[in-house]
């Protein structure tokens, strides 16, 4: 799993931005969304990413895994990530 | 992780430069730099906003050292998206050196060209370097209309150039400027763009700026023509949905500027001599890359939009559209 070919990511004070340069669309991310993108760039599947984020954010058991999975599905649906 | 945060990870989505939700002032650097790398052009188009043409290079265009200093700053600030235009950008003596630098540093670069220098060799080079897209101006589906607006232009040469891009597998965008004598060809032009392998087609009202101010009577489409034009585009948008994106803007210059006053784009316009404009269709300069860093200019960009002279100019434009004659008489903010 990686960012799609025409997608660029940049961290910002508020989180980050994803720029899909073919459609010239910008997606604004909050800090958690930006952290997920950072982990996607670092490599690994959804479960591995959730496990790494568990160490950084406090959340009820299972919440991170579920929400990371939903977020990644959303990114995939928008064509922002690819395998 | 807060529940609501994780459930709302992509907060907003919008097309650049309309960057809804998070305003440009929240960003640490521009998202997009549109660099007019030279004012020299082989054509002298009737509607050219930059009034480019043969022999029209600025006398003080950036030299090699300055060019690469600017490029380095853009890449160091992680500007994700750049475009080169002109003039005709492929006439710049450092064109491929600049392209190579950006692509090697993983920048995404679009070239906006009149399509007259798209030889098989140049297209192969752009593919090899990793250019994100090449946008070609194709204002008509026939040589009769194209050559009329693109003075000195050669329709057949452009078509061959776009086919060279297609053969080299370089992503293609087509741009179309409407006039009273080419609006009837819009459907054919969209079909042609698709046949040539374009993934996007862009158009909108031709602006009363630059050369168009002098040639308006020979150019301007009527409102009735525009309505038919936009109806045809709506139909083509549906016809090509999922195969080629058809983008068009029905609003005029004034509406665009009024929106920008409230929502400045995260976009810097860089002129061939390093001056930085607030937006292409206003005369205001918010920085000079020969003397200031990109970071300094970006910080000033936000304040410059708040300068009362900017809003006043837009108000005056509503009363006198001819104020666009002063577009190249720069006002420093």
mmCIF file of C-alpha atoms in Angstrom:
data_model
loop_
_atom_site.group_PDB
_atom_site.id
_atom_site.type_symbol
_atom_site.label_atom_id
_atom_site.label_comp_id
_atom_site.label_asym_id
_atom_site.label_seq_id
_atom_site.Cartn_x
_atom_site.Cartn_y
_atom_site.Cartn_z
ATOM 1 C CA UNK A 1 0.000 0.000 0.000
ATOM 2 C CA UNK A 2 1.355 3.386 -0.993
ATOM 3 C CA UNK A 3 0.252 6.834 -2.055
ATOM 4 C CA UNK A 4 -1.058 6.845 -5.619
ATOM 5 C CA UNK A 5 1.326 7.993 -8.303
ATOM 6 C CA UNK A 6 -0.062 11.507 -8.609
ATOM 7 C CA UNK A 7 -0.645 12.147 -4.926
ATOM 8 C CA UNK A 8 1.642 14.296 -2.804
ATOM 9 C CA UNK A 9 1.545 14.668 0.959
ATOM 10 C CA UNK A 10 2.851 17.515 3.081
ATOM 11 C CA UNK A 11 2.709 17.897 6.822
ATOM 12 C CA UNK A 12 1.231 21.118 8.168
ATOM 13 C CA UNK A 13 0.708 22.595 11.628
ATOM 14 C CA UNK A 14 -2.959 21.560 11.506
ATOM 15 C CA UNK A 15 -2.135 18.046 10.255
ATOM 16 C CA UNK A 16 -1.398 17.748 6.585
ATOM 17 C CA UNK A 17 -2.570 18.020 3.004
ATOM 18 C CA UNK A 18 -2.916 15.456 0.292
ATOM 19 C CA UNK A 19 -2.728 16.906 -3.191
ATOM 20 C CA UNK A 20 -4.084 14.789 -6.029
ATOM 21 C CA UNK A 21 -2.357 16.537 -8.892
ATOM 22 C CA UNK A 22 -4.219 14.962 -11.803
ATOM 23 C CA UNK A 23 -7.573 16.288 -10.668
ATOM 24 C CA UNK A 24 -5.865 19.174 -8.803
ATOM 25 C CA UNK A 25 -7.855 18.396 -5.671
ATOM 26 C CA UNK A 26 -6.658 19.047 -2.151
ATOM 27 C CA UNK A 27 -7.640 16.939 0.832
ATOM 28 C CA UNK A 28 -7.021 18.493 4.204
ATOM 29 C CA UNK A 29 -6.078 16.139 7.011
ATOM 30 C CA UNK A 30 -6.270 16.542 10.752
ATOM 31 C CA UNK A 31 -3.283 15.334 12.844
ATOM 32 C CA UNK A 32 -4.581 11.787 13.039
ATOM 33 C CA UNK A 33 -5.227 11.565 9.329
ATOM 34 C CA UNK A 34 -1.751 12.963 8.705
ATOM 35 C CA UNK A 35 -0.276 10.357 11.058
ATOM 36 C CA UNK A 36 -1.989 7.577 9.110
ATOM 37 C CA UNK A 37 -0.572 8.901 5.844
ATOM 38 C CA UNK A 38 2.876 9.065 7.425
ATOM 39 C CA UNK A 39 2.550 5.409 8.400
ATOM 40 C CA UNK A 40 1.332 4.437 4.932
ATOM 41 C CA UNK A 41 4.461 6.041 3.508
ATOM 42 C CA UNK A 42 6.538 4.113 6.017
ATOM 43 C CA UNK A 43 4.996 0.874 4.764
ATOM 44 C CA UNK A 44 2.841 -1.933 6.090
ATOM 45 C CA UNK A 45 -0.778 -2.996 5.950
ATOM 46 C CA UNK A 46 -3.771 -1.580 7.779
ATOM 47 C CA UNK A 47 -3.253 -3.729 10.873
ATOM 48 C CA UNK A 48 0.423 -2.856 11.156
ATOM 49 C CA UNK A 49 -0.362 0.823 10.816
ATOM 50 C CA UNK A 50 -3.051 0.597 13.487
ATOM 51 C CA UNK A 51 -0.647 -1.161 15.814
ATOM 52 C CA UNK A 52 1.966 1.548 15.391
ATOM 53 C CA UNK A 53 -0.605 4.300 15.939
ATOM 54 C CA UNK A 54 -1.875 2.577 19.081
ATOM 55 C CA UNK A 55 1.424 3.539 20.665
ATOM 56 C CA UNK A 56 0.925 7.196 19.786
ATOM 57 C CA UNK A 57 -2.762 7.811 20.491
ATOM 58 C CA UNK A 58 -4.867 6.712 23.417
ATOM 59 C CA UNK A 59 -8.184 5.215 22.355
ATOM 60 C CA UNK A 60 -10.598 2.474 23.412
ATOM 61 C CA UNK A 61 -9.518 -1.069 22.437
ATOM 62 C CA UNK A 62 -10.266 -1.814 18.796
ATOM 63 C CA UNK A 63 -11.155 1.768 17.954
ATOM 64 C CA UNK A 64 -7.917 2.602 16.213
ATOM 65 C CA UNK A 65 -7.945 -0.532 14.091
ATOM 66 C CA UNK A 66 -11.553 0.067 13.030
ATOM 67 C CA UNK A 67 -11.046 3.741 12.250
ATOM 68 C CA UNK A 68 -7.769 3.299 10.446
ATOM 69 C CA UNK A 69 -9.456 0.625 8.326
ATOM 70 C CA UNK A 70 -12.331 2.969 7.488
ATOM 71 C CA UNK A 71 -9.957 5.793 6.691
ATOM 72 C CA UNK A 72 -7.829 3.645 4.419
ATOM 73 C CA UNK A 73 -10.954 2.385 2.652
ATOM 74 C CA UNK A 74 -11.975 5.999 2.095
ATOM 75 C CA UNK A 75 -8.552 6.886 0.716
ATOM 76 C CA UNK A 76 -8.690 3.895 -1.594
ATOM 77 C CA UNK A 77 -12.195 4.815 -2.800
ATOM 78 C CA UNK A 78 -10.947 8.319 -3.665
ATOM 79 C CA UNK A 79 -7.993 6.894 -5.553
ATOM 80 C CA UNK A 80 -5.459 8.409 -3.177
ATOM 81 C CA UNK A 81 -3.702 5.160 -2.309
ATOM 82 C CA UNK A 82 -2.932 2.048 -4.317
ATOM 83 C CA UNK A 83 -1.372 -1.371 -3.809
ATOM 84 C CA UNK B 1 -7.197 9.101 18.876
ATOM 85 C CA UNK B 2 -10.458 10.911 19.384
ATOM 86 C CA UNK B 3 -13.412 9.116 17.914
ATOM 87 C CA UNK B 4 -14.664 12.095 15.997
ATOM 88 C CA UNK B 5 -11.234 12.829 14.663
ATOM 89 C CA UNK B 6 -10.639 9.375 13.311
ATOM 90 C CA UNK B 7 -14.115 9.271 11.860
ATOM 91 C CA UNK B 8 -13.381 12.504 10.065
ATOM 92 C CA UNK B 9 -9.834 12.084 8.866
ATOM 93 C CA UNK B 10 -10.144 13.870 5.541
ATOM 94 C CA UNK B 11 -11.710 17.064 6.667
ATOM 95 C CA UNK B 12 -12.220 18.862 3.405
ATOM 96 C CA UNK B 13 -11.811 18.297 -0.246
ATOM 97 C CA UNK B 14 -11.670 20.864 -2.928
ATOM 98 C CA UNK B 15 -10.192 21.718 -6.250
ATOM 99 C CA UNK B 16 -7.128 23.902 -6.186
ATOM 100 C CA UNK B 17 -6.992 26.810 -6.044
ATOM 101 C CA UNK B 18 -10.393 26.861 -4.336
ATOM 102 C CA UNK B 19 -9.129 25.440 -1.115
ATOM 103 C CA UNK B 20 -12.155 25.233 1.132
ATOM 104 C CA UNK B 21 -12.087 24.609 4.853
ATOM 105 C CA UNK B 22 -8.461 25.286 5.511
ATOM 106 C CA UNK B 23 -7.453 28.641 4.095
ATOM 107 C CA UNK B 24 -4.096 29.318 2.493
ATOM 108 C CA UNK B 25 -2.983 31.285 5.561
ATOM 109 C CA UNK B 26 -2.953 28.019 7.494
ATOM 110 C CA UNK B 27 -0.380 26.492 5.166
ATOM 111 C CA UNK B 28 3.366 26.644 5.697
ATOM 112 C CA UNK B 29 4.096 27.057 1.996
ATOM 113 C CA UNK B 30 2.201 27.346 -1.263
ATOM 114 C CA UNK B 31 0.589 24.221 -2.639
ATOM 115 C CA UNK B 32 1.071 25.308 -6.188
ATOM 116 C CA UNK B 33 3.577 27.540 -7.963
ATOM 117 C CA UNK B 34 2.734 28.613 -11.504
ATOM 118 C CA UNK B 35 5.941 29.869 -13.037
ATOM 119 C CA UNK B 36 5.945 31.800 -16.291
ATOM 120 C CA UNK B 37 9.534 30.927 -17.050
ATOM 121 C CA UNK B 38 9.896 33.194 -20.089
ATOM 122 C CA UNK B 39 7.801 35.757 -21.910
ATOM 123 C CA UNK B 40 9.322 34.732 -25.224
ATOM 124 C CA UNK B 41 6.926 32.973 -27.562
ATOM 125 C CA UNK B 42 6.877 31.784 -31.125
ATOM 126 C CA UNK B 43 3.209 32.781 -31.410
ATOM 127 C CA UNK B 44 1.350 36.062 -30.904
ATOM 128 C CA UNK B 45 -2.088 34.867 -29.831
ATOM 129 C CA UNK B 46 -4.997 37.275 -30.045
ATOM 130 C CA UNK B 47 -6.056 36.630 -26.455
ATOM 131 C CA UNK B 48 -2.697 36.171 -24.684
ATOM 132 C CA UNK B 49 -2.962 37.500 -21.138
ATOM 133 C CA UNK B 50 0.815 37.906 -20.945
ATOM 134 C CA UNK B 51 1.074 39.683 -24.299
ATOM 135 C CA UNK B 52 3.887 37.293 -25.143
ATOM 136 C CA UNK B 53 5.328 36.911 -28.602
ATOM 137 C CA UNK B 54 8.489 36.751 -30.679
ATOM 138 C CA UNK B 55 11.100 39.038 -29.145
ATOM 139 C CA UNK B 56 8.969 39.622 -26.042
ATOM 140 C CA UNK B 57 11.294 38.019 -23.478
ATOM 141 C CA UNK B 58 11.738 40.320 -20.483
ATOM 142 C CA UNK B 59 15.203 41.910 -20.492
ATOM 143 C CA UNK B 60 15.690 40.879 -16.865
ATOM 144 C CA UNK B 61 14.538 37.263 -16.880
ATOM 145 C CA UNK B 62 16.208 35.143 -14.197
ATOM 146 C CA UNK B 63 19.640 33.779 -15.016
ATOM 147 C CA UNK B 64 20.788 30.214 -14.400
ATOM 148 C CA UNK B 65 21.946 30.813 -10.831
ATOM 149 C CA UNK B 66 18.731 32.599 -9.905
ATOM 150 C CA UNK B 67 16.560 29.965 -11.597
ATOM 151 C CA UNK B 68 18.127 27.117 -9.661
ATOM 152 C CA UNK B 69 18.077 29.042 -6.404
ATOM 153 C CA UNK B 70 14.306 29.457 -6.815
ATOM 154 C CA UNK B 71 13.835 25.816 -7.764
ATOM 155 C CA UNK B 72 15.832 24.681 -4.769
ATOM 156 C CA UNK B 73 13.681 26.783 -2.439
ATOM 157 C CA UNK B 74 10.492 25.363 -3.943
ATOM 158 C CA UNK B 75 11.670 21.815 -3.451
ATOM 159 C CA UNK B 76 13.072 22.508 0.040
ATOM 160 C CA UNK B 77 9.667 23.903 1.067
ATOM 161 C CA UNK B 78 8.028 20.800 -0.377
ATOM 162 C CA UNK B 79 5.811 22.634 -2.839
ATOM 163 C CA UNK B 80 3.906 19.654 -4.191
ATOM 164 C CA UNK B 81 2.859 20.979 -7.549
ATOM 165 C CA UNK B 82 4.442 23.292 -10.099
ATOM 166 C CA UNK B 83 3.644 24.364 -13.605
ATOM 167 C CA UNK B 84 5.827 25.948 -16.257
ATOM 168 C CA UNK B 85 4.182 28.297 -18.703
ATOM 169 C CA UNK B 86 5.194 31.412 -20.554
ATOM 170 C CA UNK B 87 5.395 32.663 -23.193
ATOM 171 C CA UNK B 88 6.300 29.325 -24.554
ATOM 172 C CA UNK B 89 8.187 27.503 -21.775
ATOM 173 C CA UNK B 90 9.907 25.073 -24.123
ATOM 174 C CA UNK B 91 11.789 28.022 -25.657
ATOM 175 C CA UNK B 92 13.593 28.651 -22.370
ATOM 176 C CA UNK B 93 17.247 27.660 -22.829
ATOM 177 C CA UNK B 94 17.248 25.838 -19.474
ATOM 178 C CA UNK B 95 13.884 24.175 -19.955
ATOM 179 C CA UNK B 96 14.964 20.544 -19.718
ATOM 180 C CA UNK B 97 17.521 21.272 -16.979
ATOM 181 C CA UNK B 98 14.734 22.786 -14.899
ATOM 182 C CA UNK B 99 12.370 19.916 -15.616
ATOM 183 C CA UNK B 100 15.051 17.410 -14.669
ATOM 184 C CA UNK B 101 15.800 19.149 -11.386
ATOM 185 C CA UNK B 102 12.172 19.178 -10.279
ATOM 186 C CA UNK B 103 11.473 15.608 -11.309
ATOM 187 C CA UNK B 104 14.636 14.327 -9.640
ATOM 188 C CA UNK B 105 13.460 15.937 -6.417
ATOM 189 C CA UNK B 106 10.071 14.269 -6.758
ATOM 190 C CA UNK B 107 8.132 17.423 -7.611
ATOM 191 C CA UNK B 108 5.036 17.085 -9.735
ATOM 192 C CA UNK B 109 5.340 19.289 -12.780
ATOM 193 C CA UNK B 110 2.900 20.300 -15.454
ATOM 194 C CA UNK B 111 4.065 21.944 -18.683
ATOM 195 C CA UNK B 112 1.656 24.389 -20.323
ATOM 196 C CA UNK B 113 2.693 24.691 -23.939
ATOM 197 C CA UNK B 114 1.381 25.821 -27.303
ATOM 198 C CA UNK B 115 2.415 22.408 -28.590
ATOM 199 C CA UNK B 116 4.756 23.510 -31.362
ATOM 200 C CA UNK B 117 7.895 21.881 -29.937
ATOM 201 C CA UNK B 118 6.528 18.465 -29.068
ATOM 202 C CA UNK B 119 8.911 16.470 -31.218
ATOM 203 C CA UNK B 120 9.168 12.718 -30.608
ATOM 204 C CA UNK B 121 12.534 13.323 -28.914
ATOM 205 C CA UNK B 122 11.208 16.017 -26.587
ATOM 206 C CA UNK B 123 8.170 13.932 -25.662
ATOM 207 C CA UNK B 124 10.358 10.911 -24.937
ATOM 208 C CA UNK B 125 12.566 13.084 -22.744
ATOM 209 C CA UNK B 126 9.607 14.383 -20.773
ATOM 210 C CA UNK B 127 8.381 10.848 -20.261
ATOM 211 C CA UNK B 128 11.798 9.708 -19.140
ATOM 212 C CA UNK B 129 12.103 12.573 -16.659
ATOM 213 C CA UNK B 130 8.629 11.951 -15.225
ATOM 214 C CA UNK B 131 6.660 15.048 -16.154
ATOM 215 C CA UNK B 132 3.235 14.844 -14.513
ATOM 216 C CA UNK B 133 1.310 16.228 -17.476
ATOM 217 C CA UNK B 134 1.598 18.390 -20.545
ATOM 218 C CA UNK B 135 -1.236 20.808 -21.172
ATOM 219 C CA UNK B 136 -1.585 21.846 -24.792
ATOM 220 C CA UNK B 137 -3.595 24.816 -26.007
ATOM 221 C CA UNK B 138 -5.922 23.656 -28.747
ATOM 222 C CA UNK B 139 -8.484 26.337 -29.478
ATOM 223 C CA UNK B 140 -10.468 24.697 -32.189
ATOM 224 C CA UNK B 141 -10.956 21.514 -34.078
ATOM 225 C CA UNK B 142 -9.723 22.860 -37.398
ATOM 226 C CA UNK B 143 -6.765 24.800 -38.723
ATOM 227 C CA UNK B 144 -9.113 27.582 -39.865
ATOM 228 C CA UNK B 145 -10.171 28.484 -36.333
ATOM 229 C CA UNK B 146 -6.988 27.510 -34.498
ATOM 230 C CA UNK B 147 -4.694 29.476 -36.765
ATOM 231 C CA UNK B 148 -6.970 32.504 -36.529
ATOM 232 C CA UNK B 149 -6.608 32.889 -32.771
ATOM 233 C CA UNK B 150 -3.067 31.493 -32.532
ATOM 234 C CA UNK B 151 -1.293 33.969 -34.804
ATOM 235 C CA UNK B 152 1.701 32.180 -36.407
ATOM 236 C CA UNK B 153 0.286 28.916 -35.077
ATOM 237 C CA UNK B 154 0.164 25.670 -37.040
ATOM 238 C CA UNK B 155 -2.773 23.439 -36.154
ATOM 239 C CA UNK B 156 -1.395 20.353 -37.884
ATOM 240 C CA UNK B 157 1.933 20.701 -36.081
ATOM 241 C CA UNK B 158 0.163 20.849 -32.734
ATOM 242 C CA UNK B 159 -1.935 17.796 -33.526
ATOM 243 C CA UNK B 160 1.217 15.906 -34.467
ATOM 244 C CA UNK B 161 2.856 17.099 -31.247
ATOM 245 C CA UNK B 162 -0.027 15.828 -29.133
ATOM 246 C CA UNK B 163 0.147 12.512 -30.952
ATOM 247 C CA UNK B 164 3.845 12.405 -30.066
ATOM 248 C CA UNK B 165 2.913 12.882 -26.414
ATOM 249 C CA UNK B 166 0.401 10.079 -26.752
ATOM 250 C CA UNK B 167 2.970 7.763 -28.320
ATOM 251 C CA UNK B 168 5.444 8.592 -25.543
ATOM 252 C CA UNK B 169 2.736 7.921 -22.936
ATOM 253 C CA UNK B 170 2.950 11.379 -21.398
ATOM 254 C CA UNK B 171 -0.325 12.393 -19.675
ATOM 255 C CA UNK B 172 -2.129 14.982 -21.805
ATOM 256 C CA UNK B 173 -4.432 17.854 -20.931
ATOM 257 C CA UNK B 174 -6.104 20.081 -23.503
ATOM 258 C CA UNK B 175 -6.981 23.740 -22.967
ATOM 259 C CA UNK B 176 -9.499 25.586 -25.127
ATOM 260 C CA UNK B 177 -10.101 29.362 -25.241
ATOM 261 C CA UNK B 178 -13.504 30.233 -26.691
ATOM 262 C CA UNK B 179 -14.068 33.000 -29.241
ATOM 263 C CA UNK B 180 -17.061 33.881 -31.394
ATOM 264 C CA UNK B 181 -15.492 31.958 -34.280
ATOM 265 C CA UNK B 182 -14.596 28.710 -32.522
ATOM 266 C CA UNK B 183 -17.385 28.147 -29.959
ATOM 267 C CA UNK B 184 -19.361 26.130 -32.491
ATOM 268 C CA UNK B 185 -16.516 23.616 -32.596
ATOM 269 C CA UNK B 186 -16.528 22.861 -28.896
ATOM 270 C CA UNK B 187 -18.128 19.431 -29.153
ATOM 271 C CA UNK B 188 -15.774 18.401 -31.936
ATOM 272 C CA UNK B 189 -12.834 19.789 -29.968
ATOM 273 C CA UNK B 190 -13.731 17.707 -26.907
ATOM 274 C CA UNK B 191 -14.068 14.626 -29.105
ATOM 275 C CA UNK B 192 -10.705 15.402 -30.679
ATOM 276 C CA UNK B 193 -9.069 15.769 -27.268
ATOM 277 C CA UNK B 194 -10.326 12.348 -26.284
ATOM 278 C CA UNK B 195 -9.201 10.815 -29.548
ATOM 279 C CA UNK B 196 -5.756 12.320 -28.927
ATOM 280 C CA UNK B 197 -5.585 10.589 -25.559
ATOM 281 C CA UNK B 198 -6.191 13.510 -23.221
ATOM 282 C CA UNK B 199 -7.308 12.739 -19.692
ATOM 283 C CA UNK B 200 -8.558 16.291 -19.026
ATOM 284 C CA UNK B 201 -10.125 19.074 -21.056
ATOM 285 C CA UNK B 202 -10.222 22.620 -19.647
ATOM 286 C CA UNK B 203 -12.096 25.673 -20.795
ATOM 287 C CA UNK B 204 -13.898 28.758 -19.518
ATOM 288 C CA UNK B 205 -14.736 32.252 -20.598
ATOM 289 C CA UNK B 206 -11.939 34.047 -22.406
ATOM 290 C CA UNK B 207 -10.851 36.923 -20.196
ATOM 291 C CA UNK B 208 -10.793 40.587 -21.146
ATOM 292 C CA UNK B 209 -7.108 40.904 -20.345
ATOM 293 C CA UNK B 210 -3.785 41.239 -22.115
ATOM 294 C CA UNK B 211 -3.982 41.103 -25.897
ATOM 295 C CA UNK B 212 -7.710 40.376 -25.679
ATOM 296 C CA UNK B 213 -8.329 43.966 -24.591
ATOM 297 C CA UNK B 214 -6.982 45.109 -27.963
ATOM 298 C CA UNK B 215 -8.648 42.393 -30.028
ATOM 299 C CA UNK B 216 -11.931 41.989 -28.155
ATOM 300 C CA UNK B 217 -14.169 42.948 -31.076
ATOM 301 C CA UNK B 218 -12.491 40.303 -33.205
ATOM 302 C CA UNK B 219 -12.674 37.687 -30.456
ATOM 303 C CA UNK B 220 -15.517 37.899 -28.028
ATOM 304 C CA UNK B 221 -18.265 35.314 -28.037
ATOM 305 C CA UNK B 222 -21.756 36.614 -27.293
ATOM 306 C CA UNK B 223 -23.683 35.604 -24.196
ATOM 307 C CA UNK B 224 -26.040 33.576 -26.395
ATOM 308 C CA UNK B 225 -23.059 31.729 -27.854
ATOM 309 C CA UNK B 226 -21.714 31.069 -24.379
ATOM 310 C CA UNK B 227 -24.992 29.521 -23.286
ATOM 311 C CA UNK B 228 -24.882 27.071 -26.196
ATOM 312 C CA UNK B 229 -21.186 26.500 -25.498
ATOM 313 C CA UNK B 230 -21.779 25.607 -21.857
ATOM 314 C CA UNK B 231 -24.779 23.438 -22.700
ATOM 315 C CA UNK B 232 -22.577 21.473 -25.080
ATOM 316 C CA UNK B 233 -19.923 21.135 -22.385
ATOM 317 C CA UNK B 234 -22.445 19.826 -19.876
ATOM 318 C CA UNK B 235 -23.433 17.160 -22.370
ATOM 319 C CA UNK B 236 -19.800 16.293 -23.061
ATOM 320 C CA UNK B 237 -19.050 16.103 -19.351
ATOM 321 C CA UNK B 238 -21.636 13.361 -19.052
ATOM 322 C CA UNK B 239 -20.619 11.642 -22.272
ATOM 323 C CA UNK B 240 -16.995 11.318 -21.183
ATOM 324 C CA UNK B 241 -17.567 10.708 -17.481
ATOM 325 C CA UNK B 242 -15.111 8.089 -16.284
ATOM 326 C CA UNK B 243 -12.997 8.385 -19.432
ATOM 327 C CA UNK B 244 -11.897 12.039 -19.654
ATOM 328 C CA UNK B 245 -12.562 14.896 -17.259
ATOM 329 C CA UNK B 246 -14.213 17.918 -18.861
ATOM 330 C CA UNK B 247 -13.694 21.018 -16.690
ATOM 331 C CA UNK B 248 -15.285 24.351 -17.451
ATOM 332 C CA UNK B 249 -15.880 27.557 -15.514
ATOM 333 C CA UNK B 250 -18.988 29.505 -16.329
ATOM 334 C CA UNK B 251 -18.212 32.444 -14.055
ATOM 335 C CA UNK B 252 -16.388 35.477 -15.342
ATOM 336 C CA UNK B 253 -13.258 37.253 -14.195
ATOM 337 C CA UNK B 254 -15.005 39.545 -11.722
ATOM 338 C CA UNK B 255 -16.747 36.728 -9.883
ATOM 339 C CA UNK B 256 -13.471 34.849 -9.673
ATOM 340 C CA UNK B 257 -11.620 37.848 -8.248
ATOM 341 C CA UNK B 258 -14.327 38.556 -5.679
ATOM 342 C CA UNK B 259 -14.124 34.980 -4.498
ATOM 343 C CA UNK B 260 -10.337 35.164 -4.282
ATOM 344 C CA UNK B 261 -10.515 38.279 -2.120
ATOM 345 C CA UNK B 262 -12.225 36.149 0.505
ATOM 346 C CA UNK B 263 -10.349 32.930 -0.218
ATOM 347 C CA UNK B 264 -6.842 33.525 -1.563
ATOM 348 C CA UNK B 265 -5.543 30.458 -3.320
ATOM 349 C CA UNK B 266 -2.459 28.668 -2.041
ATOM 350 C CA UNK B 267 -0.891 29.604 -5.334
ATOM 351 C CA UNK B 268 2.004 31.856 -6.258
ATOM 352 C CA UNK B 269 2.379 33.224 -9.779
ATOM 353 C CA UNK B 270 6.054 33.725 -10.609
ATOM 354 C CA UNK B 271 6.953 35.991 -13.521
ATOM 355 C CA UNK B 272 9.991 35.419 -15.752
ATOM 356 C CA UNK B 273 11.991 38.047 -13.828
ATOM 357 C CA UNK B 274 11.222 36.577 -10.418
ATOM 358 C CA UNK B 275 8.472 38.967 -9.409
ATOM 359 C CA UNK B 276 5.581 37.209 -7.703
ATOM 360 C CA UNK B 277 1.992 38.184 -8.426
ATOM 361 C CA UNK B 278 -1.003 37.815 -6.146
ATOM 362 C CA UNK B 279 -3.034 36.396 -9.007
ATOM 363 C CA UNK B 280 -2.613 36.542 -12.738
ATOM 364 C CA UNK B 281 -5.504 38.853 -13.480
ATOM 365 C CA UNK B 282 -4.431 41.603 -11.059
ATOM 366 C CA UNK B 283 -1.427 43.933 -11.328
ATOM 367 C CA UNK B 284 -0.263 43.425 -7.739
ATOM 368 C CA UNK B 285 3.226 42.189 -6.903
ATOM 369 C CA UNK B 286 3.791 40.643 -3.492
ATOM 370 C CA UNK B 287 7.443 39.692 -3.751
ATOM 371 C CA UNK B 288 10.678 39.528 -5.709
ATOM 372 C CA UNK B 289 12.577 36.257 -5.762
ATOM 373 C CA UNK B 290 15.759 38.068 -6.763
ATOM 374 C CA UNK B 291 15.790 39.777 -3.375
ATOM 375 C CA UNK B 292 13.556 37.753 -1.066
ATOM 376 C CA UNK B 293 13.267 34.122 -0.153
ATOM 377 C CA UNK B 294 10.219 32.105 -1.161
ATOM 378 C CA UNK B 295 9.422 31.685 2.527
ATOM 379 C CA UNK B 296 9.412 35.458 3.096
ATOM 380 C CA UNK B 297 7.221 36.021 0.067
ATOM 381 C CA UNK B 298 4.744 33.367 1.154
ATOM 382 C CA UNK B 299 4.437 35.029 4.565
ATOM 383 C CA UNK B 300 3.825 38.396 2.900
ATOM 384 C CA UNK B 301 1.388 36.936 0.364
ATOM 385 C CA UNK B 302 -1.228 36.506 3.069
ATOM 386 C CA UNK B 303 -0.987 40.137 4.196
ATOM 387 C CA UNK B 304 -0.870 41.450 0.649
ATOM 388 C CA UNK B 305 -4.327 40.083 -0.123
ATOM 389 C CA UNK B 306 -5.643 42.245 2.717
ATOM 390 C CA UNK B 307 -4.218 45.453 1.250
ATOM 391 C CA UNK B 308 -7.184 47.772 0.574
ATOM 392 C CA UNK B 309 -5.848 48.582 -2.893
ATOM 393 C CA UNK B 310 -6.595 45.026 -3.988
ATOM 394 C CA UNK B 311 -10.281 45.141 -3.059
ATOM 395 C CA UNK B 312 -10.514 48.645 -4.487
ATOM 396 C CA UNK B 313 -9.095 47.491 -7.807
ATOM 397 C CA UNK B 314 -11.673 44.701 -8.005
ATOM 398 C CA UNK B 315 -14.469 47.149 -7.177
ATOM 399 C CA UNK B 316 -13.212 49.532 -9.846
ATOM 400 C CA UNK B 317 -13.063 46.677 -12.317
ATOM 401 C CA UNK B 318 -16.793 46.159 -11.897
ATOM 402 C CA UNK B 319 -17.375 49.732 -13.059
ATOM 403 C CA UNK B 320 -14.669 49.743 -15.709
ATOM 404 C CA UNK B 321 -13.659 46.370 -17.191
ATOM 405 C CA UNK B 322 -11.025 48.272 -19.172
ATOM 406 C CA UNK B 323 -8.921 48.553 -16.014
ATOM 407 C CA UNK B 324 -7.407 45.247 -17.074
ATOM 408 C CA UNK B 325 -5.352 47.373 -19.489
ATOM 409 C CA UNK B 326 -3.156 48.176 -16.505
ATOM 410 C CA UNK B 327 -2.453 44.538 -15.681
ATOM 411 C CA UNK B 328 1.189 44.835 -16.663
ATOM 412 C CA UNK B 329 1.721 48.127 -14.835
ATOM 413 C CA UNK B 330 2.760 46.397 -11.660
ATOM 414 C CA UNK B 331 1.777 47.699 -8.261
ATOM 415 C CA UNK B 332 4.061 46.658 -5.409
ATOM 416 C CA UNK B 333 2.320 45.755 -2.154
#
